JSON list of C-alpha atoms in Angstrom, two decimals:
[
{"chain": "O", "resi": 1, "resn": "ALA", "atom": "CA", "xyz": [1.94, 19.59, -12.25]},
{"chain": "O", "resi": 2, "resn": "ASN", "atom": "CA", "xyz": [3.00, 19.18, -15.97]},
{"chain": "O", "resi": 3, "resn": "SER", "atom": "CA", "xyz": [6.40, 20.32, -15.34]},
{"chain": "O", "resi": 4, "resn": "ARG", "atom": "CA", "xyz": [6.91, 17.91, -12.40]},
{"chain": "O", "resi": 5, "resn": "PHE", "atom": "CA", "xyz": [5.55, 15.24, -14.40]},
{"chain": "O", "resi": 6, "resn": "ALA", "atom": "CA", "xyz": [8.10, 15.85, -17.13]},
{"chain": "O", "resi": 7, "resn": "TRP", "atom": "CA", "xyz": [10.81, 16.33, -14.82]},
{"chain": "O", "resi": 8, "resn": "ASP", "atom": "CA", "xyz": [9.84, 12.91, -13.00]},
{"chain": "O", "resi": 9, "resn": "GLU", "atom": "CA", "xyz": [9.84, 11.20, -16.49]},
{"chain": "O", "resi": 10, "resn": "GLN", "atom": "CA", "xyz": [13.24, 12.84, -17.48]},
{"chain": "O", "resi": 11, "resn": "VAL", "atom": "CA", "xyz": [14.76, 11.52, -14.12]},
{"chain": "O", "resi": 12, "resn": "GLU", "atom": "CA", "xyz": [13.27, 8.12, -14.74]},
{"chain": "O", "resi": 13, "resn": "GLU", "atom": "CA", "xyz": [14.66, 7.84, -18.40]},
{"chain": "O", "resi": 14, "resn": "THR", "atom": "CA", "xyz": [18.16, 9.00, -17.13]},
{"chain": "O", "resi": 15, "resn": "ARG", "atom": "CA", "xyz": [18.10, 6.25, -14.31]},
{"chain": "O", "resi": 16, "resn": "GLN", "atom": "CA", "xyz": [16.94, 3.66, -16.76]},
{"chain": "O", "resi": 17, "resn": "HIS", "atom": "CA", "xyz": [19.58, 4.67, -19.37]},
{"chain": "O", "resi": 18, "resn": "ASN", "atom": "CA", "xyz": [22.32, 4.45, -16.77]},
{"chain": "O", "resi": 19, "resn": "GLU", "atom": "CA", "xyz": [21.14, 1.09, -15.50]},
{"chain": "O", "resi": 20, "resn": "GLU", "atom": "CA", "xyz": [21.12, -0.35, -19.04]},
{"chain": "O", "resi": 21, "resn": "ALA", "atom": "CA", "xyz": [24.67, 1.16, -19.60]},
{"chain": "O", "resi": 22, "resn": "GLU", "atom": "CA", "xyz": [25.91, -0.42, -16.33]},
{"chain": "O", "resi": 23, "resn": "ARG", "atom": "CA", "xyz": [24.04, -3.66, -17.37]},
{"chain": "O", "resi": 24, "resn": "GLN", "atom": "CA", "xyz": [25.63, -4.00, -20.72]},
{"chain": "O", "resi": 25, "resn": "GLU", "atom": "CA", "xyz": [29.21, -2.88, -19.36]},
{"chain": "O", "resi": 26, "resn": "LYS", "atom": "CA", "xyz": [28.77, -5.80, -16.88]},
{"chain": "O", "resi": 27, "resn": "GLU", "atom": "CA", "xyz": [27.72, -8.27, -19.45]},
{"chain": "O", "resi": 28, "resn": "GLN", "atom": "CA", "xyz": [30.73, -7.28, -21.64]},
{"chain": "O", "resi": 29, "resn": "MET", "atom": "CA", "xyz": [33.31, -7.66, -18.74]},
{"chain": "O", "resi": 30, "resn": "SER", "atom": "CA", "xyz": [31.85, -10.95, -18.04]},
{"chain": "O", "resi": 31, "resn": "LEU", "atom": "CA", "xyz": [32.44, -12.43, -21.57]},
{"chain": "O", "resi": 32, "resn": "ILE", "atom": "CA", "xyz": [36.00, -11.63, -21.35]},
{"chain": "O", "resi": 33, "resn": "ASP", "atom": "CA", "xyz": [37.97, -14.71, -20.14]},
{"chain": "O", "resi": 34, "resn": "TRP", "atom": "CA", "xyz": [40.91, -12.85, -18.49]},
{"chain": "O", "resi": 35, "resn": "HIS", "atom": "CA", "xyz": [42.96, -16.07, -18.23]},
{"chain": "O", "resi": 36, "resn": "ASP", "atom": "CA", "xyz": [42.65, -17.00, -21.81]},
{"chain": "O", "resi": 37, "resn": "PHE", "atom": "CA", "xyz": [45.26, -14.85, -23.71]},
{"chain": "O", "resi": 38, "resn": "CYS", "atom": "CA", "xyz": [48.42, -15.15, -25.97]},
{"chain": "O", "resi": 39, "resn": "VAL", "atom": "CA", "xyz": [51.38, -13.03, -26.48]},
{"chain": "O", "resi": 40, "resn": "VAL", "atom": "CA", "xyz": [51.20, -10.91, -29.60]},
{"chain": "O", "resi": 41, "resn": "GLU", "atom": "CA", "xyz": [54.48, -8.90, -29.61]},
{"chain": "O", "resi": 42, "resn": "THR", "atom": "CA", "xyz": [57.37, -8.61, -27.32]},
{"chain": "O", "resi": 43, "resn": "ILE", "atom": "CA", "xyz": [58.86, -5.12, -27.07]},
{"chain": "O", "resi": 44, "resn": "THR", "atom": "CA", "xyz": [62.60, -5.05, -26.24]},
{"chain": "O", "resi": 45, "resn": "PHE", "atom": "CA", "xyz": [64.24, -1.63, -25.10]},
{"chain": "O", "resi": 46, "resn": "THR", "atom": "CA", "xyz": [67.72, -0.83, -25.97]},
{"chain": "O", "resi": 47, "resn": "ALA", "atom": "CA", "xyz": [70.20, 1.80, -24.79]},
{"chain": "O", "resi": 48, "resn": "GLU", "atom": "CA", "xyz": [69.35, 3.85, -28.13]},
{"chain": "O", "resi": 49, "resn": "ASP", "atom": "CA", "xyz": [65.72, 4.05, -27.03]},
{"chain": "O", "resi": 50, "resn": "ASP", "atom": "CA", "xyz": [66.90, 6.26, -24.19]},
{"chain": "O", "resi": 51, "resn": "ASN", "atom": "CA", "xyz": [68.31, 8.87, -26.29]},
{"chain": "O", "resi": 52, "resn": "ILE", "atom": "CA", "xyz": [65.60, 8.87, -29.16]},
{"chain": "O", "resi": 53, "resn": "ALA", "atom": "CA", "xyz": [63.33, 11.86, -29.00]},
{"chain": "O", "resi": 54, "resn": "LEU", "atom": "CA", "xyz": [59.99, 11.61, -27.49]},
{"chain": "O", "resi": 55, "resn": "ALA", "atom": "CA", "xyz": [57.05, 11.69, -29.74]},
{"chain": "O", "resi": 56, "resn": "PRO", "atom": "CA", "xyz": [54.74, 14.92, -29.26]},
{"chain": "O", "resi": 57, "resn": "PRO", "atom": "CA", "xyz": [52.20, 14.67, -26.74]},
{"chain": "O", "resi": 58, "resn": "ILE", "atom": "CA", "xyz": [48.54, 14.26, -27.85]},
{"chain": "O", "resi": 59, "resn": "ASP", "atom": "CA", "xyz": [45.90, 16.73, -27.27]},
{"chain": "O", "resi": 60, "resn": "THR", "atom": "CA", "xyz": [43.16, 14.60, -25.53]},
{"chain": "O", "resi": 61, "resn": "SER", "atom": "CA", "xyz": [40.45, 17.01, -26.92]},
{"chain": "O", "resi": 62, "resn": "THR", "atom": "CA", "xyz": [41.28, 17.21, -30.55]},
{"chain": "O", "resi": 63, "resn": "GLY", "atom": "CA", "xyz": [43.42, 14.09, -30.82]},
{"chain": "O", "resi": 64, "resn": "ALA", "atom": "CA", "xyz": [46.39, 15.84, -32.66]},
{"chain": "O", "resi": 65, "resn": "PRO", "atom": "CA", "xyz": [49.85, 16.38, -31.53]},
{"chain": "O", "resi": 66, "resn": "LYS", "atom": "CA", "xyz": [50.39, 19.40, -29.56]},
{"chain": "O", "resi": 67, "resn": "GLY", "atom": "CA", "xyz": [53.97, 20.35, -30.77]},
{"chain": "O", "resi": 68, "resn": "ALA", "atom": "CA", "xyz": [57.33, 19.35, -31.83]},
{"chain": "O", "resi": 69, "resn": "PRO", "atom": "CA", "xyz": [58.81, 16.41, -29.64]},
{"chain": "O", "resi": 70, "resn": "GLN", "atom": "CA", "xyz": [60.79, 17.55, -26.72]},
{"chain": "O", "resi": 71, "resn": "PRO", "atom": "CA", "xyz": [64.49, 16.07, -26.75]},
{"chain": "O", "resi": 72, "resn": "LEU", "atom": "CA", "xyz": [65.99, 14.75, -23.61]},
{"chain": "O", "resi": 73, "resn": "ASP", "atom": "CA", "xyz": [68.53, 16.39, -21.72]},
{"chain": "O", "resi": 74, "resn": "ALA", "atom": "CA", "xyz": [72.32, 14.98, -22.25]},
{"chain": "O", "resi": 75, "resn": "GLY", "atom": "CA", "xyz": [72.87, 14.67, -18.47]},
{"chain": "O", "resi": 76, "resn": "ALA", "atom": "CA", "xyz": [69.53, 12.96, -17.83]},
{"chain": "O", "resi": 77, "resn": "THR", "atom": "CA", "xyz": [70.60, 9.89, -19.62]},
{"chain": "O", "resi": 78, "resn": "GLY", "atom": "CA", "xyz": [67.24, 8.80, -20.59]},
{"chain": "O", "resi": 79, "resn": "VAL", "atom": "CA", "xyz": [65.27, 9.82, -17.45]},
{"chain": "O", "resi": 80, "resn": "LEU", "atom": "CA", "xyz": [62.76, 12.43, -18.10]},
{"chain": "O", "resi": 81, "resn": "MET", "atom": "CA", "xyz": [61.67, 14.37, -15.08]},
{"chain": "O", "resi": 82, "resn": "GLN", "atom": "CA", "xyz": [58.24, 16.46, -15.35]},
{"chain": "O", "resi": 83, "resn": "GLU", "atom": "CA", "xyz": [55.85, 17.42, -12.92]},
{"chain": "O", "resi": 84, "resn": "ALA", "atom": "CA", "xyz": [52.67, 15.29, -13.25]},
{"chain": "O", "resi": 85, "resn": "LYS", "atom": "CA", "xyz": [49.43, 17.31, -14.24]},
{"chain": "O", "resi": 86, "resn": "ILE", "atom": "CA", "xyz": [45.99, 16.10, -13.15]},
{"chain": "O", "resi": 87, "resn": "ASP", "atom": "CA", "xyz": [43.09, 17.20, -15.33]},
{"chain": "O", "resi": 88, "resn": "LYS", "atom": "CA", "xyz": [40.59, 18.75, -13.19]},
{"chain": "O", "resi": 89, "resn": "PRO", "atom": "CA", "xyz": [37.05, 18.48, -14.28]},
{"chain": "O", "resi": 90, "resn": "SER", "atom": "CA", "xyz": [35.64, 21.59, -15.69]},
{"chain": "O", "resi": 91, "resn": "ARG", "atom": "CA", "xyz": [32.74, 23.56, -14.17]},
{"chain": "O", "resi": 92, "resn": "GLU", "atom": "CA", "xyz": [30.48, 22.23, -16.89]},
{"chain": "O", "resi": 93, "resn": "GLU", "atom": "CA", "xyz": [31.41, 18.65, -15.77]},
{"chain": "O", "resi": 94, "resn": "ASP", "atom": "CA", "xyz": [30.96, 19.52, -12.07]},
{"chain": "O", "resi": 95, "resn": "GLU", "atom": "CA", "xyz": [27.56, 20.86, -12.81]},
{"chain": "O", "resi": 96, "resn": "VAL", "atom": "CA", "xyz": [26.52, 17.69, -14.68]},
{"chain": "O", "resi": 97, "resn": "GLU", "atom": "CA", "xyz": [28.00, 15.67, -11.90]},
{"chain": "O", "resi": 98, "resn": "GLU", "atom": "CA", "xyz": [25.90, 17.75, -9.17]},
{"chain": "O", "resi": 99, "resn": "ALA", "atom": "CA", "xyz": [22.76, 17.47, -11.47]},
{"chain": "O", "resi": 100, "resn": "LYS", "atom": "CA", "xyz": [23.30, 13.75, -11.62]},
{"chain": "O", "resi": 101, "resn": "ALA", "atom": "CA", "xyz": [23.92, 13.56, -7.90]},
{"chain": "O", "resi": 102, "resn": "ALA", "atom": "CA", "xyz": [20.47, 15.80, -7.32]},
{"chain": "O", "resi": 103, "resn": "VAL", "atom": "CA", "xyz": [18.50, 13.63, -9.64]},
{"chain": "O", "resi": 104, "resn": "GLU", "atom": "CA", "xyz": [19.71, 10.40, -8.23]},
{"chain": "O", "resi": 105, "resn": "LYS", "atom": "CA", "xyz": [19.10, 11.92, -4.53]},
{"chain": "O", "resi": 106, "resn": "ALA", "atom": "CA", "xyz": [15.54, 13.00, -5.75]},
{"chain": "O", "resi": 107, "resn": "GLU", "atom": "CA", "xyz": [14.93, 9.69, -7.24]},
{"chain": "O", "resi": 108, "resn": "ARG", "atom": "CA", "xyz": [16.00, 7.93, -3.88]},
{"chain": "O", "resi": 109, "resn": "GLU", "atom": "CA", "xyz": [13.74, 10.04, -1.83]},
{"chain": "O", "resi": 110, "resn": "ARG", "atom": "CA", "xyz": [10.73, 9.48, -4.05]},
{"chain": "O", "resi": 111, "resn": "ARG", "atom": "CA", "xyz": [11.42, 5.67, -3.87]},
{"chain": "O", "resi": 112, "resn": "GLU", "atom": "CA", "xyz": [11.58, 5.92, -0.14]},
{"chain": "O", "resi": 113, "resn": "ARG", "atom": "CA", "xyz": [8.31, 8.02, 0.08]},
{"chain": "O", "resi": 114, "resn": "GLU", "atom": "CA", "xyz": [6.55, 5.53, -2.15]},
{"chain": "O", "resi": 115, "resn": "ARG", "atom": "CA", "xyz": [7.73, 2.60, -0.17]},
{"chain": "O", "resi": 116, "resn": "ALA", "atom": "CA", "xyz": [6.73, 4.24, 3.10]},
{"chain": "O", "resi": 117, "resn": "GLU", "atom": "CA", "xyz": [3.32, 5.22, 1.59]},
{"chain": "O", "resi": 118, "resn": "ARG", "atom": "CA", "xyz": [2.97, 1.61, 0.56]},
{"chain": "O", "resi": 119, "resn": "GLU", "atom": "CA", "xyz": [4.04, 0.26, 3.95]},
{"chain": "O", "resi": 120, "resn": "GLN", "atom": "CA", "xyz": [1.61, 2.68, 5.65]},
{"chain": "O", "resi": 121, "resn": "ILE", "atom": "CA", "xyz": [-1.38, 1.46, 3.35]},
{"chain": "O", "resi": 122, "resn": "MET", "atom": "CA", "xyz": [-0.51, -2.15, 4.17]},
{"chain": "O", "resi": 123, "resn": "ALA", "atom": "CA", "xyz": [-0.43, -1.55, 7.80]},
{"chain": "O", "resi": 124, "resn": "GLU", "atom": "CA", "xyz": [-3.76, 0.30, 7.58]},
{"chain": "O", "resi": 125, "resn": "ARG", "atom": "CA", "xyz": [-5.21, -2.62, 5.74]},
{"chain": "O", "resi": 126, "resn": "GLU", "atom": "CA", "xyz": [-3.97, -5.17, 8.11]},
{"chain": "O", "resi": 127, "resn": "ARG", "atom": "CA", "xyz": [-5.32, -3.25, 11.11]},
{"chain": "O", "resi": 128, "resn": "GLU", "atom": "CA", "xyz": [-8.70, -2.97, 9.43]},
{"chain": "O", "resi": 129, "resn": "GLU", "atom": "CA", "xyz": [-8.66, -6.56, 8.88]},
{"chain": "O", "resi": 130, "resn": "ARG", "atom": "CA", "xyz": [-7.77, -7.36, 12.29]},
{"chain": "O", "resi": 131, "resn": "GLU", "atom": "CA", "xyz": [-10.52, -5.17, 13.58]},
{"chain": "O", "resi": 132, "resn": "ARG", "atom": "CA", "xyz": [-13.10, -6.78, 11.28]},
{"chain": "O", "resi": 133, "resn": "LEU", "atom": "CA", "xyz": [-12.10, -10.26, 12.53]},
{"chain": "O", "resi": 134, "resn": "GLU", "atom": "CA", "xyz": [-12.34, -9.12, 16.07]},
{"chain": "O", "resi": 135, "resn": "ARG", "atom": "CA", "xyz": [-15.78, -7.80, 15.46]},
{"chain": "O", "resi": 136, "resn": "GLU", "atom": "CA", "xyz": [-16.67, -10.98, 13.88]},
{"chain": "O", "resi": 137, "resn": "ARG", "atom": "CA", "xyz": [-15.35, -13.08, 16.70]},
{"chain": "O", "resi": 138, "resn": "GLU", "atom": "CA", "xyz": [-17.05, -10.60, 19.29]},
{"chain": "O", "resi": 139, "resn": "GLU", "atom": "CA", "xyz": [-20.36, -11.06, 17.25]},
{"chain": "O", "resi": 140, "resn": "LEU", "atom": "CA", "xyz": [-20.08, -14.87, 17.25]},
{"chain": "O", "resi": 141, "resn": "ALA", "atom": "CA", "xyz": [-19.00, -15.09, 21.02]},
{"chain": "O", "resi": 142, "resn": "GLU", "atom": "CA", "xyz": [-22.03, -12.86, 22.28]},
{"chain": "O", "resi": 143, "resn": "PRO", "atom": "CA", "xyz": [-25.29, -14.76, 23.17]},
{"chain": "O", "resi": 144, "resn": "GLU", "atom": "CA", "xyz": [-28.04, -14.42, 20.89]},
{"chain": "O", "resi": 145, "resn": "ASP", "atom": "CA", "xyz": [-30.72, -12.06, 22.04]},
{"chain": "O", "resi": 146, "resn": "PRO", "atom": "CA", "xyz": [-33.55, -14.09, 23.77]},
{"chain": "O", "resi": 147, "resn": "ILE", "atom": "CA", "xyz": [-36.49, -13.94, 21.48]},
{"chain": "O", "resi": 148, "resn": "GLU", "atom": "CA", "xyz": [-39.20, -12.15, 23.33]},
{"chain": "O", "resi": 149, "resn": "ILE", "atom": "CA", "xyz": [-42.25, -14.40, 23.95]},
{"chain": "O", "resi": 150, "resn": "GLU", "atom": "CA", "xyz": [-45.56, -12.71, 24.08]},
{"chain": "O", "resi": 151, "resn": "PRO", "atom": "CA", "xyz": [-47.43, -13.39, 27.42]},
{"chain": "O", "resi": 152, "resn": "GLU", "atom": "CA", "xyz": [-50.07, -16.12, 27.10]},
{"chain": "O", "resi": 153, "resn": "ILE", "atom": "CA", "xyz": [-53.47, -14.96, 27.18]},
{"chain": "O", "resi": 154, "resn": "PRO", "atom": "CA", "xyz": [-54.88, -16.25, 30.32]},
{"chain": "O", "resi": 155, "resn": "VAL", "atom": "CA", "xyz": [-57.90, -18.34, 29.58]},
{"chain": "O", "resi": 156, "resn": "PRO", "atom": "CA", "xyz": [-60.67, -18.17, 32.28]},
{"chain": "O", "resi": 157, "resn": "GLU", "atom": "CA", "xyz": [-61.07, -21.02, 34.34]},
{"chain": "O", "resi": 158, "resn": "MET", "atom": "CA", "xyz": [-64.04, -23.09, 33.51]},
{"chain": "O", "resi": 159, "resn": "ASP", "atom": "CA", "xyz": [-65.64, -25.60, 35.89]},
{"chain": "O", "resi": 160, "resn": "VAL", "atom": "CA", "xyz": [-65.04, -28.97, 34.93]},
{"chain": "O", "resi": 161, "resn": "GLU", "atom": "CA", "xyz": [-68.33, -30.06, 35.71]},
{"chain": "O", "resi": 162, "resn": "MET", "atom": "CA", "xyz": [-71.01, -27.86, 34.29]},
{"chain": "O", "resi": 163, "resn": "LYS", "atom": "CA", "xyz": [-74.40, -27.72, 35.82]},
{"chain": "O", "resi": 164, "resn": "VAL", "atom": "CA", "xyz": [-77.23, -27.60, 33.32]},
{"chain": "O", "resi": 165, "resn": "ARG", "atom": "CA", "xyz": [-80.50, -26.30, 34.57]},
{"chain": "O", "resi": 166, "resn": "LYS", "atom": "CA", "xyz": [-83.44, -27.57, 32.54]},
{"chain": "O", "resi": 167, "resn": "ASP", "atom": "CA", "xyz": [-86.06, -25.39, 34.09]},
{"chain": "O", "resi": 168, "resn": "TYR", "atom": "CA", "xyz": [-84.14, -22.14, 33.75]},
{"chain": "O", "resi": 169, "resn": "VAL", "atom": "CA", "xyz": [-86.25, -19.33, 32.67]},
{"chain": "O", "resi": 170, "resn": "ARG", "atom": "CA", "xyz": [-84.73, -16.23, 31.14]},
{"chain": "O", "resi": 171, "resn": "GLN", "atom": "CA", "xyz": [-85.75, -13.12, 32.79]},
{"chain": "O", "resi": 172, "resn": "LYS", "atom": "CA", "xyz": [-86.29, -9.89, 30.75]},
{"chain": "O", "resi": 173, "resn": "LYS", "atom": "CA", "xyz": [-83.76, -7.30, 31.54]},
{"chain": "O", "resi": 174, "resn": "LEU", "atom": "CA", "xyz": [-85.02, -3.75, 32.45]},
{"chain": "O", "resi": 175, "resn": "ALA", "atom": "CA", "xyz": [-84.46, -0.95, 29.77]},
{"chain": "O", "resi": 176, "resn": "GLY", "atom": "CA", "xyz": [-82.35, 0.96, 32.08]},
{"chain": "O", "resi": 177, "resn": "GLN", "atom": "CA", "xyz": [-80.18, -1.93, 33.13]},
{"chain": "O", "resi": 178, "resn": "ARG", "atom": "CA", "xyz": [-76.73, -1.90, 31.12]},
{"chain": "O", "resi": 179, "resn": "LEU", "atom": "CA", "xyz": [-76.00, -5.01, 28.99]},
{"chain": "O", "resi": 180, "resn": "MET", "atom": "CA", "xyz": [-72.74, -6.66, 30.01]},
{"chain": "O", "resi": 181, "resn": "GLN", "atom": "CA", "xyz": [-70.74, -8.96, 28.26]},
{"chain": "O", "resi": 182, "resn": "ARG", "atom": "CA", "xyz": [-67.61, -11.14, 29.23]},
{"chain": "O", "resi": 183, "resn": "CYS", "atom": "CA", "xyz": [-64.35, -10.14, 27.66]},
{"chain": "O", "resi": 184, "resn": "PRO", "atom": "CA", "xyz": [-63.16, -13.07, 25.69]},
{"chain": "O", "resi": 185, "resn": "ILE", "atom": "CA", "xyz": [-59.62, -12.05, 26.47]},
{"chain": "O", "resi": 186, "resn": "THR", "atom": "CA", "xyz": [-59.54, -11.16, 30.16]},
{"chain": "O", "resi": 187, "resn": "GLY", "atom": "CA", "xyz": [-62.81, -12.78, 31.28]},
{"chain": "O", "resi": 188, "resn": "GLN", "atom": "CA", "xyz": [-63.98, -9.58, 32.87]},
{"chain": "O", "resi": 189, "resn": "LEU", "atom": "CA", "xyz": [-67.42, -8.08, 32.47]},
{"chain": "O", "resi": 190, "resn": "VAL", "atom": "CA", "xyz": [-67.47, -5.08, 30.39]},
{"chain": "O", "resi": 191, "resn": "ALA", "atom": "CA", "xyz": [-70.54, -3.04, 29.14]},
{"chain": "O", "resi": 192, "resn": "ALA", "atom": "CA", "xyz": [-71.67, -3.89, 25.69]},
{"chain": "O", "resi": 193, "resn": "GLU", "atom": "CA", "xyz": [-71.03, -0.37, 24.38]},
{"chain": "O", "resi": 194, "resn": "GLU", "atom": "CA", "xyz": [-67.64, -0.25, 25.90]},
{"chain": "O", "resi": 195, "resn": "MET", "atom": "CA", "xyz": [-66.55, -3.74, 24.62]},
{"chain": "O", "resi": 196, "resn": "SER", "atom": "CA", "xyz": [-64.88, -2.46, 21.40]},
{"chain": "O", "resi": 197, "resn": "ASN", "atom": "CA", "xyz": [-62.75, 0.32, 23.45]},
{"chain": "O", "resi": 198, "resn": "HIS", "atom": "CA", "xyz": [-62.02, -2.44, 25.78]},
{"chain": "O", "resi": 199, "resn": "LEU", "atom": "CA", "xyz": [-60.57, -4.73, 23.07]},
{"chain": "O", "resi": 200, "resn": "LYS", "atom": "CA", "xyz": [-58.61, -1.90, 21.86]},
{"chain": "O", "resi": 201, "resn": "VAL", "atom": "CA", "xyz": [-57.07, -1.16, 25.02]}
]
């Protein structure tokens, strides 16, 4: 993981360095006014220039002349024919270019992966948001559950006109007879000893 992190840092530094170099080069090129120039010197070629020995070629690696100047052939009359040489990049340069290309390719793939991951995360968030909004709309659209109303306790019917007997004499109940009481809820006659259980039920 550390080597991968270091490699990513190196790739990022290389990319930033290349971008900075390109940016500076573009700025310098944009500062040049290609239409504003003046003639500094005019070189005139004469017939003698065709017979003058050429300057020795310069070694590009060291910057020093390679050898004595090569005289022109007498019959050539100033025309020098020589096969052009194209310097091929060395193996080290090829390896450097391949490494740069591989680094750039890996960087592009990493950016594409990150972009795909960001798009996937955004799509997931949008889907979750839509689902949440749909759930909220469904909850608002659904009718509220009706509140269950407890059934009213039936009140025992009572005579509107009550008859009061003034000559009523209460009779004594026998010991063996059960004492009955009227339930205040249902209005039924229930034995006194069973009243507590009846109310619980």
